[in-house]
PDB file of C-alpha atoms in Angstrom:
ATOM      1  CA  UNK A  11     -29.901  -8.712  -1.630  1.00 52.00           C
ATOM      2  CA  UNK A  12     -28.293 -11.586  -0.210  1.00 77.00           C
ATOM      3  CA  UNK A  13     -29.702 -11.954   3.939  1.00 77.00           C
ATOM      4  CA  UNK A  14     -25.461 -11.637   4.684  1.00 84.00           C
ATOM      5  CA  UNK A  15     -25.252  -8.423   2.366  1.00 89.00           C
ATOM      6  CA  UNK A  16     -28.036  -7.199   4.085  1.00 89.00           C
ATOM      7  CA  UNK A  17     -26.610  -7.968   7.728  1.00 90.00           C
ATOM      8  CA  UNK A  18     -22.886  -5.821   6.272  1.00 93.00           C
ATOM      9  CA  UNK A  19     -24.776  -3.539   4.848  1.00 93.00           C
ATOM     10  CA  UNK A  20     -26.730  -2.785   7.994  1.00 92.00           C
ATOM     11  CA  UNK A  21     -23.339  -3.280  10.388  1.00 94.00           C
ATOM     12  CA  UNK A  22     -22.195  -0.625   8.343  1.00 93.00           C
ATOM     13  CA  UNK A  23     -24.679   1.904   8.428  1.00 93.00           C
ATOM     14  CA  UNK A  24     -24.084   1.428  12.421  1.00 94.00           C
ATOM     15  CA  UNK A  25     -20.067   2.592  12.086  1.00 94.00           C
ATOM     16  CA  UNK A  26     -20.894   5.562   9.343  1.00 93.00           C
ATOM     17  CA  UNK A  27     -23.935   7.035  11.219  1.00 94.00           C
ATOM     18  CA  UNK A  28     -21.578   7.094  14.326  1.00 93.00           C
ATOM     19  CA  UNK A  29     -23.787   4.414  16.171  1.00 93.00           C
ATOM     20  CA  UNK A  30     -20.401   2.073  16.393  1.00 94.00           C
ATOM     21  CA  UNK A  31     -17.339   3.451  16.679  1.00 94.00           C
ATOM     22  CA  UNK A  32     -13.782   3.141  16.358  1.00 94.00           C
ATOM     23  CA  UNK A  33     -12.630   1.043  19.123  1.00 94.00           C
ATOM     24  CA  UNK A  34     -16.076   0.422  20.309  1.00 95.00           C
ATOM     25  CA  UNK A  35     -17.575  -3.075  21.089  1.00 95.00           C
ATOM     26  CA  UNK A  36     -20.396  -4.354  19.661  1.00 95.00           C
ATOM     27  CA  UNK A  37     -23.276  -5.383  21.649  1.00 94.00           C
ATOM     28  CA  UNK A  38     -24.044  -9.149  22.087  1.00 92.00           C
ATOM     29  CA  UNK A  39     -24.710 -11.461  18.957  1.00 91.00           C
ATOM     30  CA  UNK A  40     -27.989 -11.780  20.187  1.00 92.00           C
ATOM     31  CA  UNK A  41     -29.029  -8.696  20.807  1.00 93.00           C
ATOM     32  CA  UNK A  42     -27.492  -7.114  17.900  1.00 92.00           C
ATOM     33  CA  UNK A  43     -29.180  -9.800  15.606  1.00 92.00           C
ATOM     34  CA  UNK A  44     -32.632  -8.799  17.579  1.00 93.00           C
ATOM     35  CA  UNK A  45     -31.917  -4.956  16.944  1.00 91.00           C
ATOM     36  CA  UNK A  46     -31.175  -5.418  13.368  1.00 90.00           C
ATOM     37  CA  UNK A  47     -33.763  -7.862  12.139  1.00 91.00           C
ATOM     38  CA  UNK A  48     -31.216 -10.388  11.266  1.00 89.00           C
ATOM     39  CA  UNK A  49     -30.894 -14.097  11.941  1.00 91.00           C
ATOM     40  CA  UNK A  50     -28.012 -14.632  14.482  1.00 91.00           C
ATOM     41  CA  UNK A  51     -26.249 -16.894  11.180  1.00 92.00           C
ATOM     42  CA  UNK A  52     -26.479 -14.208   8.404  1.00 92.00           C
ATOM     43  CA  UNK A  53     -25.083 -11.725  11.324  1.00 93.00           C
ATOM     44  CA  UNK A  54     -22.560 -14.325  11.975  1.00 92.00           C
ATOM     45  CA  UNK A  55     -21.273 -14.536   8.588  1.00 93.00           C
ATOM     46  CA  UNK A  56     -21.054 -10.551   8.160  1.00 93.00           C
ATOM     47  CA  UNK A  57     -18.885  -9.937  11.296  1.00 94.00           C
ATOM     48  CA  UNK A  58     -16.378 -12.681   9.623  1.00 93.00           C
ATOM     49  CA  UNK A  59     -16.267 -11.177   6.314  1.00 91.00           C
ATOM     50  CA  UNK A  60     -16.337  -7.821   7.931  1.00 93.00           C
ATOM     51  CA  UNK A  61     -13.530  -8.973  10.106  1.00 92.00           C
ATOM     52  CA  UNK A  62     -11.005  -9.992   6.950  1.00 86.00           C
ATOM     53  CA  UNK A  63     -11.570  -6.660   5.608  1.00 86.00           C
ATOM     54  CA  UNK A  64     -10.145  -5.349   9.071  1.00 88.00           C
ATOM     55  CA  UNK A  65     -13.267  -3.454   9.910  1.00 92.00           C
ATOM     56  CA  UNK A  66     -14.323  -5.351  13.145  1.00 94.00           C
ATOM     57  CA  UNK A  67     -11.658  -7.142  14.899  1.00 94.00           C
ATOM     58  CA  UNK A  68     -13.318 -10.635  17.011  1.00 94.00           C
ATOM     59  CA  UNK A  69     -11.291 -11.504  20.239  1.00 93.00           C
ATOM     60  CA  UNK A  70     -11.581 -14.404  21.449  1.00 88.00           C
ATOM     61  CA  UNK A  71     -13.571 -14.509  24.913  1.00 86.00           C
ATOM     62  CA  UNK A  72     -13.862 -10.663  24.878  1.00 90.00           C
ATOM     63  CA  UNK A  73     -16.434  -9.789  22.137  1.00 92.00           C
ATOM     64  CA  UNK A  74     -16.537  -8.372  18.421  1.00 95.00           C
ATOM     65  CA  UNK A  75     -15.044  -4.527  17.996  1.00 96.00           C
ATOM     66  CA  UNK A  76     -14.792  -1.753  15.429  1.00 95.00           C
ATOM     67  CA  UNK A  77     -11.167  -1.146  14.096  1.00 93.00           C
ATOM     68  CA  UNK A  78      -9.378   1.971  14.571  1.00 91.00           C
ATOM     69  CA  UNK A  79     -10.774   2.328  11.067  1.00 88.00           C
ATOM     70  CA  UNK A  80      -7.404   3.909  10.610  1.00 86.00           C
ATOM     71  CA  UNK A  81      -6.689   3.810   6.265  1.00 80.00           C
ATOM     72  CA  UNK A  82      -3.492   1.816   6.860  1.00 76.00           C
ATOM     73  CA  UNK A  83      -5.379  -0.903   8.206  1.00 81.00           C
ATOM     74  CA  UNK A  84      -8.280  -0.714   6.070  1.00 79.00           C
ATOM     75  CA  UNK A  85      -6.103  -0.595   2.810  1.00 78.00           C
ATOM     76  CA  UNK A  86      -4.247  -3.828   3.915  1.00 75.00           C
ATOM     77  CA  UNK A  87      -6.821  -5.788   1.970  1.00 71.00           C
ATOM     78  CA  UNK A  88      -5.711  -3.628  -1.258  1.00 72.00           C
ATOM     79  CA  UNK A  89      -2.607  -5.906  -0.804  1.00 71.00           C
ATOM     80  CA  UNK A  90      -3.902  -8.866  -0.530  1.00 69.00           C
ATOM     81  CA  UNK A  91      -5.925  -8.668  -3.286  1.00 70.00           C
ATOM     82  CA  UNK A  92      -3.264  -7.226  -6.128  1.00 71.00           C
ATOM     83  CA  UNK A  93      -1.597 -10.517  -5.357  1.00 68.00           C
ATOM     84  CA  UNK A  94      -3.837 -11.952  -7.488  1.00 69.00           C
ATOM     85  CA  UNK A  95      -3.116  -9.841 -10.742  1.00 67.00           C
ATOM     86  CA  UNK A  96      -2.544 -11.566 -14.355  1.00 67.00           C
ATOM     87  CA  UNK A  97       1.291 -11.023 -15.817  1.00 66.00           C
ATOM     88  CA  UNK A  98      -0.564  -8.562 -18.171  1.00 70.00           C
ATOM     89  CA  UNK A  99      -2.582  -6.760 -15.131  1.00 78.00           C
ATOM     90  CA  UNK A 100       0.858  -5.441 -13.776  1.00 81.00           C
ATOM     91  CA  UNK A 101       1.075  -3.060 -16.162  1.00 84.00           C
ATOM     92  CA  UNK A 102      -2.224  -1.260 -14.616  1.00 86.00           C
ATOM     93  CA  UNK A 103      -0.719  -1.247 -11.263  1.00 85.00           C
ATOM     94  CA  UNK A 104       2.428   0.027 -12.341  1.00 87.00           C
ATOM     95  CA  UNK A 105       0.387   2.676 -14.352  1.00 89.00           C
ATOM     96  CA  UNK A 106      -1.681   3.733 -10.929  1.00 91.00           C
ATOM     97  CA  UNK A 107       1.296   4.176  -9.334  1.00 91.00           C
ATOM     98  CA  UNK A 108       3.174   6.178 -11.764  1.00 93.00           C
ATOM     99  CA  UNK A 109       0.239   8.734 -11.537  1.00 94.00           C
ATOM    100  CA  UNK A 110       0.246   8.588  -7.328  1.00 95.00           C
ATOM    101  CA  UNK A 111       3.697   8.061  -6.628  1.00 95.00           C
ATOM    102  CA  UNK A 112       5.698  10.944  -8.306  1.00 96.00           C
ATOM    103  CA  UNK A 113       2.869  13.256  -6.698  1.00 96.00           C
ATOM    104  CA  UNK A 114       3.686  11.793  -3.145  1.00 96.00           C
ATOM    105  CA  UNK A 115       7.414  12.497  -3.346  1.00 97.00           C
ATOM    106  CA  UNK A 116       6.599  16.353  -4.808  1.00 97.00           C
ATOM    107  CA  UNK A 117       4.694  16.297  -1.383  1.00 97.00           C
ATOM    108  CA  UNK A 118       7.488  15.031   0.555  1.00 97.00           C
ATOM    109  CA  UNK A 119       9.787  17.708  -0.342  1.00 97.00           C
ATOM    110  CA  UNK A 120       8.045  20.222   1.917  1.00 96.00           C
ATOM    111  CA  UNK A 121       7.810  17.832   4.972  1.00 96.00           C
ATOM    112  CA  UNK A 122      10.452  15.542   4.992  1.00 97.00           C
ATOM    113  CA  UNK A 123      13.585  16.328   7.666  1.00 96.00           C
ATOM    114  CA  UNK A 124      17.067  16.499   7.534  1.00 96.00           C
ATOM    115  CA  UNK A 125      17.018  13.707   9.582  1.00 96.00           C
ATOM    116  CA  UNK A 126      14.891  11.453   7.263  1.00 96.00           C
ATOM    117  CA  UNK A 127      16.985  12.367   4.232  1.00 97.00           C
ATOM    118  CA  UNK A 128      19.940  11.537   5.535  1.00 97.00           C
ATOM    119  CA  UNK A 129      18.354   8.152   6.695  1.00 96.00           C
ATOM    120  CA  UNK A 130      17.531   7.914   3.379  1.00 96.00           C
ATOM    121  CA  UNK A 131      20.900   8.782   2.139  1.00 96.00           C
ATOM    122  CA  UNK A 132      22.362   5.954   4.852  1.00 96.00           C
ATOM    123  CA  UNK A 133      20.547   3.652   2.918  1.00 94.00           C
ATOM    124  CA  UNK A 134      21.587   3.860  -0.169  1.00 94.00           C
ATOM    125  CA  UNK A 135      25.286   4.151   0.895  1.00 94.00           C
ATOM    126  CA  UNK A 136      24.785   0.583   2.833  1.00 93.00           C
ATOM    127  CA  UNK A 137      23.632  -0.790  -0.315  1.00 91.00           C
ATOM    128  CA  UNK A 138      26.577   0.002  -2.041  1.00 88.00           C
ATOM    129  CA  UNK A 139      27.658  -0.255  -5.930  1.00 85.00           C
ATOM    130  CA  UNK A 140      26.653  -3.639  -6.651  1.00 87.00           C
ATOM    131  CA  UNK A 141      23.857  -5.124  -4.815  1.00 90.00           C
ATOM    132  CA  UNK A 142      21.829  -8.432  -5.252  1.00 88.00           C
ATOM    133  CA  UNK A 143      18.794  -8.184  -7.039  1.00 87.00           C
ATOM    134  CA  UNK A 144      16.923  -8.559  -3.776  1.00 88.00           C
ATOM    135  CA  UNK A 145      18.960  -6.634  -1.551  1.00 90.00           C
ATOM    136  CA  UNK A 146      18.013  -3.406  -4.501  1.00 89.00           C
ATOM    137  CA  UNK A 147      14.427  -4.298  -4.598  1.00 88.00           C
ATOM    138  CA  UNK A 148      14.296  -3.873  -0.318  1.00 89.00           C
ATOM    139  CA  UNK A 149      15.717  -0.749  -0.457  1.00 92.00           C
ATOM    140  CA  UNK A 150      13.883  -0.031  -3.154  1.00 91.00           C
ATOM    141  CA  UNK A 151      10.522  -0.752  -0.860  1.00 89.00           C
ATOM    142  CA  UNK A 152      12.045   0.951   2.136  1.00 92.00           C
ATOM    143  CA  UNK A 153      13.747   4.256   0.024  1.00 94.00           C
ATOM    144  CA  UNK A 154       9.974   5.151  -1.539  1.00 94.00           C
ATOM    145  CA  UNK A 155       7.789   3.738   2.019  1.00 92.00           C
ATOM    146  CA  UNK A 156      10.312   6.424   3.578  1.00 94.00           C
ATOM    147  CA  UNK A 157       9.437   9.186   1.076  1.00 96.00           C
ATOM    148  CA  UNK A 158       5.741   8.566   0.933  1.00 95.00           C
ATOM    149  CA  UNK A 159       5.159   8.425   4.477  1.00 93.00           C
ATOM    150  CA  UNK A 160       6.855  12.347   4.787  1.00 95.00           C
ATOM    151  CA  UNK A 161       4.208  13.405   2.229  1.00 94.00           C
ATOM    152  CA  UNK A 162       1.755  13.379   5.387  1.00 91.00           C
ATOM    153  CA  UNK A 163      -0.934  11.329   3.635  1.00 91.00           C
ATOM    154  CA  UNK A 164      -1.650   8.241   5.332  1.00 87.00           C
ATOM    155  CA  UNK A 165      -3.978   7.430   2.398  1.00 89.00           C
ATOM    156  CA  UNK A 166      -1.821   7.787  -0.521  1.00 91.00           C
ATOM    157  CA  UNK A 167       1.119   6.051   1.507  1.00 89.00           C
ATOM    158  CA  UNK A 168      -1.649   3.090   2.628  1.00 86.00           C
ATOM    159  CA  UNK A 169      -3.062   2.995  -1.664  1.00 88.00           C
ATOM    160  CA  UNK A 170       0.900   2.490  -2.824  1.00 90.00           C
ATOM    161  CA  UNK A 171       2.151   0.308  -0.347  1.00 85.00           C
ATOM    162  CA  UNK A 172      -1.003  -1.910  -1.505  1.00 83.00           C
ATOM    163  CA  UNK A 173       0.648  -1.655  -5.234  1.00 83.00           C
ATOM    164  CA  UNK A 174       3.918  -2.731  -3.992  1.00 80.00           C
ATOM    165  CA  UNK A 175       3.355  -6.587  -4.590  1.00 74.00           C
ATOM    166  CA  UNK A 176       2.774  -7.105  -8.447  1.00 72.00           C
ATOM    167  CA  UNK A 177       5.379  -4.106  -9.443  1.00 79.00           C
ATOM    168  CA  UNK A 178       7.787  -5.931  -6.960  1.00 79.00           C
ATOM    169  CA  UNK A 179       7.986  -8.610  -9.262  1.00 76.00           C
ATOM    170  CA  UNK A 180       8.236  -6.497 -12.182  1.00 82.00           C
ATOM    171  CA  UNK A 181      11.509  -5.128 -10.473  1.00 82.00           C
ATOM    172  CA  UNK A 182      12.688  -8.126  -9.580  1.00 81.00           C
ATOM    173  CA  UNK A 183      12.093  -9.975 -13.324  1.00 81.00           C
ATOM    174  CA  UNK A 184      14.232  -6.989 -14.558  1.00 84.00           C
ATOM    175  CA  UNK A 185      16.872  -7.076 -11.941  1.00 84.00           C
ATOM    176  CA  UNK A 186      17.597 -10.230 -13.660  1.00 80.00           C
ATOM    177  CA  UNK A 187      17.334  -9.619 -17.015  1.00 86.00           C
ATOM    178  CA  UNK A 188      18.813  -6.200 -17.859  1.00 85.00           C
ATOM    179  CA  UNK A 189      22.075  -5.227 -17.785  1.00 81.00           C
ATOM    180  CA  UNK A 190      21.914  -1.922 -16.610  1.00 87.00           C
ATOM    181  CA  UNK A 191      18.894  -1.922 -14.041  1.00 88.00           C
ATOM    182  CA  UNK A 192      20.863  -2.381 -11.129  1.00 88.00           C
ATOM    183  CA  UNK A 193      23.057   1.225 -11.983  1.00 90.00           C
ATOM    184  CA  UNK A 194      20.225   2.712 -13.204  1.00 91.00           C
ATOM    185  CA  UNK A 195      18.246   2.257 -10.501  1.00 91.00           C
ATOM    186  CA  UNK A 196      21.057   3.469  -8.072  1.00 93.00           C
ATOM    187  CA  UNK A 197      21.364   6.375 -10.202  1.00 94.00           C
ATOM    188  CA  UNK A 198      17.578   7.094 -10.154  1.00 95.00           C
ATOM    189  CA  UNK A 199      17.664   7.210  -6.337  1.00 96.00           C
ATOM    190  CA  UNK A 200      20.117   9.227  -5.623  1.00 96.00           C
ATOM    191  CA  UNK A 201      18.766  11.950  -8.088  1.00 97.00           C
ATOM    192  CA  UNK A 202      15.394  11.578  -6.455  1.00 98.00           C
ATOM    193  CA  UNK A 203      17.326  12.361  -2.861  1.00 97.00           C
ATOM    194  CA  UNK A 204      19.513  15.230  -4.355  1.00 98.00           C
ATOM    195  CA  UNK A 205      16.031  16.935  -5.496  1.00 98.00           C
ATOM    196  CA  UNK A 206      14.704  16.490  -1.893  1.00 98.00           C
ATOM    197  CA  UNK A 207      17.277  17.821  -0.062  1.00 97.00           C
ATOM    198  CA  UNK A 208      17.249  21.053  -2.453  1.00 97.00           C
ATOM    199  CA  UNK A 209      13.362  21.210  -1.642  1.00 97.00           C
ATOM    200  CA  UNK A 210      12.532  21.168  -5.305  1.00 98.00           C
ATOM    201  CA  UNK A 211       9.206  19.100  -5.100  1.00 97.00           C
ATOM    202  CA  UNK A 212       9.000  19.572  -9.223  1.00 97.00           C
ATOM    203  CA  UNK A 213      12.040  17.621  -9.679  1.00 98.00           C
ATOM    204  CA  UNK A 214      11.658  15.513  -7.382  1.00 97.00           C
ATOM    205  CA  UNK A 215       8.467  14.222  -8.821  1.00 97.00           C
ATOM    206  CA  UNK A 216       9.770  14.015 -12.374  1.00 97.00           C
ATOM    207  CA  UNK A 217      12.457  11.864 -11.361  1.00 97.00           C
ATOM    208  CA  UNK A 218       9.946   9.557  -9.304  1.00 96.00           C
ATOM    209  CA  UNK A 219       7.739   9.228 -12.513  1.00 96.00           C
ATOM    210  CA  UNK A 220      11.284   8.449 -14.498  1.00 95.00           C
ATOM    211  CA  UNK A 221      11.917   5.706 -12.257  1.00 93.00           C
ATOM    212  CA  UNK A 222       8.208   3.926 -12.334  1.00 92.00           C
ATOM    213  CA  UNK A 223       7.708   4.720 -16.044  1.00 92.00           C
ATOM    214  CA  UNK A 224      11.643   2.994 -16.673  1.00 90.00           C
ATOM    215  CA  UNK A 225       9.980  -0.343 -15.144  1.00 87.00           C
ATOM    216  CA  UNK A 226       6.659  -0.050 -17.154  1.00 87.00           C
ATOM    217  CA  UNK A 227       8.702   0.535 -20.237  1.00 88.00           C
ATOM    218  CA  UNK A 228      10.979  -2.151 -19.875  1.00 87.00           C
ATOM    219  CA  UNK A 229       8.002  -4.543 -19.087  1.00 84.00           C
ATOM    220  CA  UNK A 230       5.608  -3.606 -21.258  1.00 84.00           C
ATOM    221  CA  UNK A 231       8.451  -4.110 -23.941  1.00 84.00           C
ATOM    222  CA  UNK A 232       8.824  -7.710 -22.390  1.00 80.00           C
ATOM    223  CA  UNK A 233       4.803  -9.491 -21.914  1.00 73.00           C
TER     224      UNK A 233
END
């Protein structure tokens, strides 16, 4: 094992055993190097990587900390590194989320409010008949953040707003290139809302995996 795998590995043993954490400070780079058996470099070089992944966060003139370790934060990576997919990897993205997302919505029709529906609801109606390609694909990313986030799970919402970035794209490529993805998506969206206002989490989720499979279809027709 490489002496900076070894220096992570050990920095994380500290935060699961419950010897760091979240929110607490680390103790100084010397000391902590000293307690761990590390070199003060290889320690170095694991609170930086350890840092991008959002686990510790390093302020400047104030010391190292743990997170919140909250799974919004952690997930953020997830983002960052979907953005590096192949044209042909979207298609696996797209798939993952056609298996999480329908099953967040279904979980959403329990919890969400009045209030949130008709948010949602306001949405759509500011959007209008004939949107842009872009202005669809934001509401698009704001109707299905607002939906996941009622299901209660942090983790799922964290794990699909992470997918958002390559199926984005996908959206977007279609916006422009089929006739009827503009009104079909409208159409989608409102049937999605009309199932959560009537509480019916089965249809609700059907029409969420009609929506991401219409996208897959279209694009796997397309590469």
């Amino acid at each position: 094992m490489a002496v900076t795998d070894e220096a992570i590995e050990k920095i994380k043993e500290m935060i699961v055993s419950g010897a760091l954490r979240p929110g607490d400070r680390l103790p100084k780079e010397s000391e902590l190097a000293a307690e761990l058996g590390l070199s003060r470099n290889s320690l170095r070089e694991a609170v930086r990587a350890l840092s991008l992944i959002r686990i510790l966060d390093v302020r400047q003139g104030d010391g190292t900390y743990v997170t919140s370790l909250d799974p919004q934060l952690l997930l953020e990576a997830l983002s960052f590194v979907v953005d590096f997919h192949r044209d042909d990897t979207v298609l696996e993205f797209l798939a993952v989320r056609r298996i999480l997302e329908p099953a967040a919505t279904a979980m959403a029709a329990s919890r969400i409010s009045e209030e949130q529906l008709d948010q949602l609801g306001a949405q759509l109606d500011a959007l209008g008949e004939h949107p842009s390609v872009e202005e669809l694909v934001a509401c698009d990313l704001e109707f299905h953040r607002g939906i996941v986030q009622s299901s209660g799970n942090s983790v799922l919402c964290s794990l699909l707003d992470g997918l958002s970035g390559p199926t984005t794209r996908a959206r977007v490529w279609r916006g422009l290139t089929q006739e009827d993805a503009v009104s079909r998506t409208l159409h989608e969206h409102r049937a999605i809302l009309s199932a959560l206002r009537d509480r019916d989490a089965e249809a609700a989720g059907a029409w969420a995996t009609v929506h991401v499979a219409s996208v897959e279809q279209w694009l796997r027709s397309t590469l």
